[in-house]
Amino acid sequence: MYAIERNDPSTRWISVAFLQGEEAERLLTLIDREGPISAIYQLRELDHGDETIEAALVNGYVYDAVPAGSTDHTIEPYGSPYALTYSDTFGYVSLLRRYEPMRSPDSVAALAPFERTPQSVASEWMANPSPVAVAPRQRSVAM
């Protein structure tokens, strides 16, 4: 079996917020009381869309995977674009958001089928549905 490595992962992570000190302590207390999802709801208010993306790109806060240390807790809620990483030991809280660089339409079509998302395949088909041509079966006898 061969492993395929891509130079540009389709999904990267950008830093939305990194808090430490008193601000982080307040959120760590909230996580203890209400759970990490409530911290994500509170921190996502700091996400300013394109401004956040531009700041992360300019400052180099773009990651191929969620950065986490051995003492970190990482939460990636299903269906959410956010990931929360926090450490009680070092007293910080970090919110990251998925970032998918824009691709040209030609580069998406050039991807192998297993590299494309089911949504992109379905969207492409819905945009141009074409009936599948089925050849009539012919029967023959082998001699």
Tab-separated table of C-alpha atoms in Angstrom:
chain	number	residue	atom	x	y	z
A	1	MET	CA	0.000	0.000	0.000
A	2	TYR	CA	1.271	3.466	-0.867
A	3	ALA	CA	0.743	6.571	1.201
A	4	ILE	CA	0.006	9.674	-0.785
A	5	GLU	CA	1.251	12.936	0.624
A	6	ARG	CA	-0.032	16.196	-0.735
A	7	ASN	CA	2.023	19.363	-0.643
A	8	ASP	CA	-1.016	21.524	0.012
A	9	PRO	CA	-3.540	19.965	2.392
A	10	SER	CA	-7.119	20.795	1.472
A	11	THR	CA	-7.888	21.865	5.022
A	12	ARG	CA	-5.681	23.926	7.230
A	13	TRP	CA	-6.300	25.599	10.550
A	14	ILE	CA	-6.013	29.298	11.323
A	15	SER	CA	-5.717	30.822	14.756
A	16	VAL	CA	-8.758	32.835	15.788
A	17	ALA	CA	-7.774	33.562	19.381
A	18	PHE	CA	-5.051	32.649	21.835
A	19	LEU	CA	-5.667	33.692	25.429
A	20	GLN	CA	-3.525	33.317	28.514
A	21	GLY	CA	-3.400	34.822	31.966
A	22	GLU	CA	-6.605	36.177	33.513
A	23	GLU	CA	-8.616	35.902	30.279
A	24	ALA	CA	-7.696	32.240	29.959
A	25	GLU	CA	-8.429	31.546	33.626
A	26	ARG	CA	-11.952	32.894	33.174
A	27	LEU	CA	-12.495	30.560	30.207
A	28	LEU	CA	-10.880	27.583	31.949
A	29	THR	CA	-13.327	28.097	34.818
A	30	LEU	CA	-16.168	28.241	32.280
A	31	ILE	CA	-14.922	24.980	30.715
A	32	ASP	CA	-14.896	23.307	34.153
A	33	ARG	CA	-18.409	24.531	34.923
A	34	GLU	CA	-20.215	24.266	31.566
A	35	GLY	CA	-17.925	22.309	29.253
A	36	PRO	CA	-15.676	23.198	26.325
A	37	ILE	CA	-18.532	23.832	23.866
A	38	SER	CA	-19.596	26.898	25.860
A	39	ALA	CA	-16.042	28.260	25.535
A	40	ILE	CA	-16.190	27.741	21.770
A	41	TYR	CA	-19.484	29.672	21.628
A	42	GLN	CA	-17.929	32.524	23.565
A	43	LEU	CA	-14.636	32.617	21.630
A	44	ARG	CA	-16.214	32.417	18.183
A	45	GLU	CA	-17.386	35.999	18.718
A	46	LEU	CA	-13.714	36.947	18.192
A	47	ASP	CA	-13.810	35.482	14.679
A	48	HIS	CA	-14.166	38.344	12.197
A	49	GLY	CA	-14.286	36.278	9.005
A	50	ASP	CA	-11.958	37.518	6.270
A	51	GLU	CA	-10.142	39.847	8.678
A	52	THR	CA	-9.223	36.859	10.841
A	53	ILE	CA	-8.020	34.909	7.809
A	54	GLU	CA	-5.884	37.815	6.587
A	55	ALA	CA	-4.347	38.380	10.024
A	56	ALA	CA	-3.530	34.687	10.397
A	57	LEU	CA	-1.968	34.521	6.926
A	58	VAL	CA	0.105	37.675	7.473
A	59	ASN	CA	1.311	36.589	10.930
A	60	GLY	CA	1.922	32.948	9.999
A	61	TYR	CA	-0.768	31.444	12.230
A	62	VAL	CA	-1.806	28.808	9.689
A	63	TYR	CA	-1.349	25.132	10.565
A	64	ASP	CA	-1.651	21.822	8.718
A	65	ALA	CA	-3.114	20.227	11.864
A	66	VAL	CA	-4.504	21.514	15.135
A	67	PRO	CA	-1.409	22.443	17.161
A	68	ALA	CA	-1.522	20.723	20.524
A	69	GLY	CA	1.000	19.713	23.151
A	70	SER	CA	1.066	16.655	25.374
A	71	THR	CA	-0.808	18.425	28.196
A	72	ASP	CA	-3.451	19.982	25.941
A	73	HIS	CA	-7.080	19.051	25.629
A	74	THR	CA	-8.394	19.347	22.073
A	75	ILE	CA	-12.056	19.492	21.161
A	76	GLU	CA	-13.259	19.358	17.525
A	77	PRO	CA	-17.067	19.278	17.607
A	78	TYR	CA	-18.568	17.313	14.735
A	79	GLY	CA	-19.831	19.617	11.999
A	80	SER	CA	-18.202	22.702	13.498
A	81	PRO	CA	-15.504	24.701	11.733
A	82	TYR	CA	-13.810	25.325	15.093
A	83	ALA	CA	-11.367	23.460	17.302
A	84	LEU	CA	-10.612	24.374	20.889
A	85	THR	CA	-7.285	23.612	22.523
A	86	TYR	CA	-6.658	24.377	26.174
A	87	SER	CA	-4.220	23.534	28.924
A	88	ASP	CA	-4.894	23.765	32.643
A	89	THR	CA	-1.201	23.129	33.271
A	90	PHE	CA	0.047	26.109	31.260
A	91	GLY	CA	-3.098	28.240	31.578
A	92	TYR	CA	-4.082	29.018	28.016
A	93	VAL	CA	-7.029	28.606	25.661
A	94	SER	CA	-6.822	28.642	21.864
A	95	LEU	CA	-9.571	28.683	19.245
A	96	LEU	CA	-8.813	27.663	15.663
A	97	ARG	CA	-10.978	27.590	12.569
A	98	ARG	CA	-10.798	25.423	9.463
A	99	TYR	CA	-9.400	27.248	6.481
A	100	GLU	CA	-9.729	25.907	2.984
A	101	PRO	CA	-7.641	27.854	0.488
A	102	MET	CA	-9.550	28.812	-2.641
A	103	ARG	CA	-8.851	26.512	-5.564
A	104	SER	CA	-9.439	27.221	-9.173
A	105	PRO	CA	-12.236	25.124	-10.729
A	106	ASP	CA	-9.646	23.370	-12.924
A	107	SER	CA	-7.627	22.168	-9.927
A	108	VAL	CA	-10.702	20.654	-8.240
A	109	ALA	CA	-11.578	18.679	-11.368
A	110	ALA	CA	-7.973	17.475	-11.593
A	111	LEU	CA	-8.159	15.784	-8.190
A	112	ALA	CA	-8.412	12.030	-8.069
A	113	PRO	CA	-11.890	10.767	-7.045
A	114	PHE	CA	-10.705	9.714	-3.594
A	115	GLU	CA	-9.255	13.201	-2.984
A	116	ARG	CA	-12.535	14.963	-3.680
A	117	THR	CA	-15.203	15.432	-1.086
A	118	PRO	CA	-18.579	13.763	-1.640
A	119	GLN	CA	-20.150	17.244	-1.575
A	120	SER	CA	-17.977	18.450	-4.481
A	121	VAL	CA	-18.823	15.369	-6.549
A	122	ALA	CA	-22.551	15.789	-5.834
A	123	SER	CA	-22.444	19.527	-6.535
A	124	GLU	CA	-20.723	18.954	-9.858
A	125	TRP	CA	-23.280	16.334	-10.841
A	126	MET	CA	-26.237	18.509	-9.756
A	127	ALA	CA	-24.883	21.397	-11.830
A	128	ASN	CA	-24.800	19.232	-14.963
A	129	PRO	CA	-26.896	16.078	-14.524
A	130	SER	CA	-26.567	13.775	-17.457
A	131	PRO	CA	-28.308	10.461	-17.820
A	132	VAL	CA	-26.065	7.465	-17.855
A	133	ALA	CA	-26.078	5.781	-21.226
A	134	VAL	CA	-26.520	2.056	-20.858
A	135	ALA	CA	-25.671	-0.083	-23.840
A	136	PRO	CA	-28.215	-2.781	-24.633
A	137	ARG	CA	-27.060	-6.234	-23.631
A	138	GLN	CA	-26.106	-8.544	-26.412
A	139	ARG	CA	-26.153	-12.239	-25.923
A	140	SER	CA	-23.822	-14.488	-27.730
A	141	VAL	CA	-23.000	-18.138	-27.653
A	142	ALA	CA	-19.424	-19.230	-27.406
A	143	MET	CA	-18.447	-22.115	-29.663
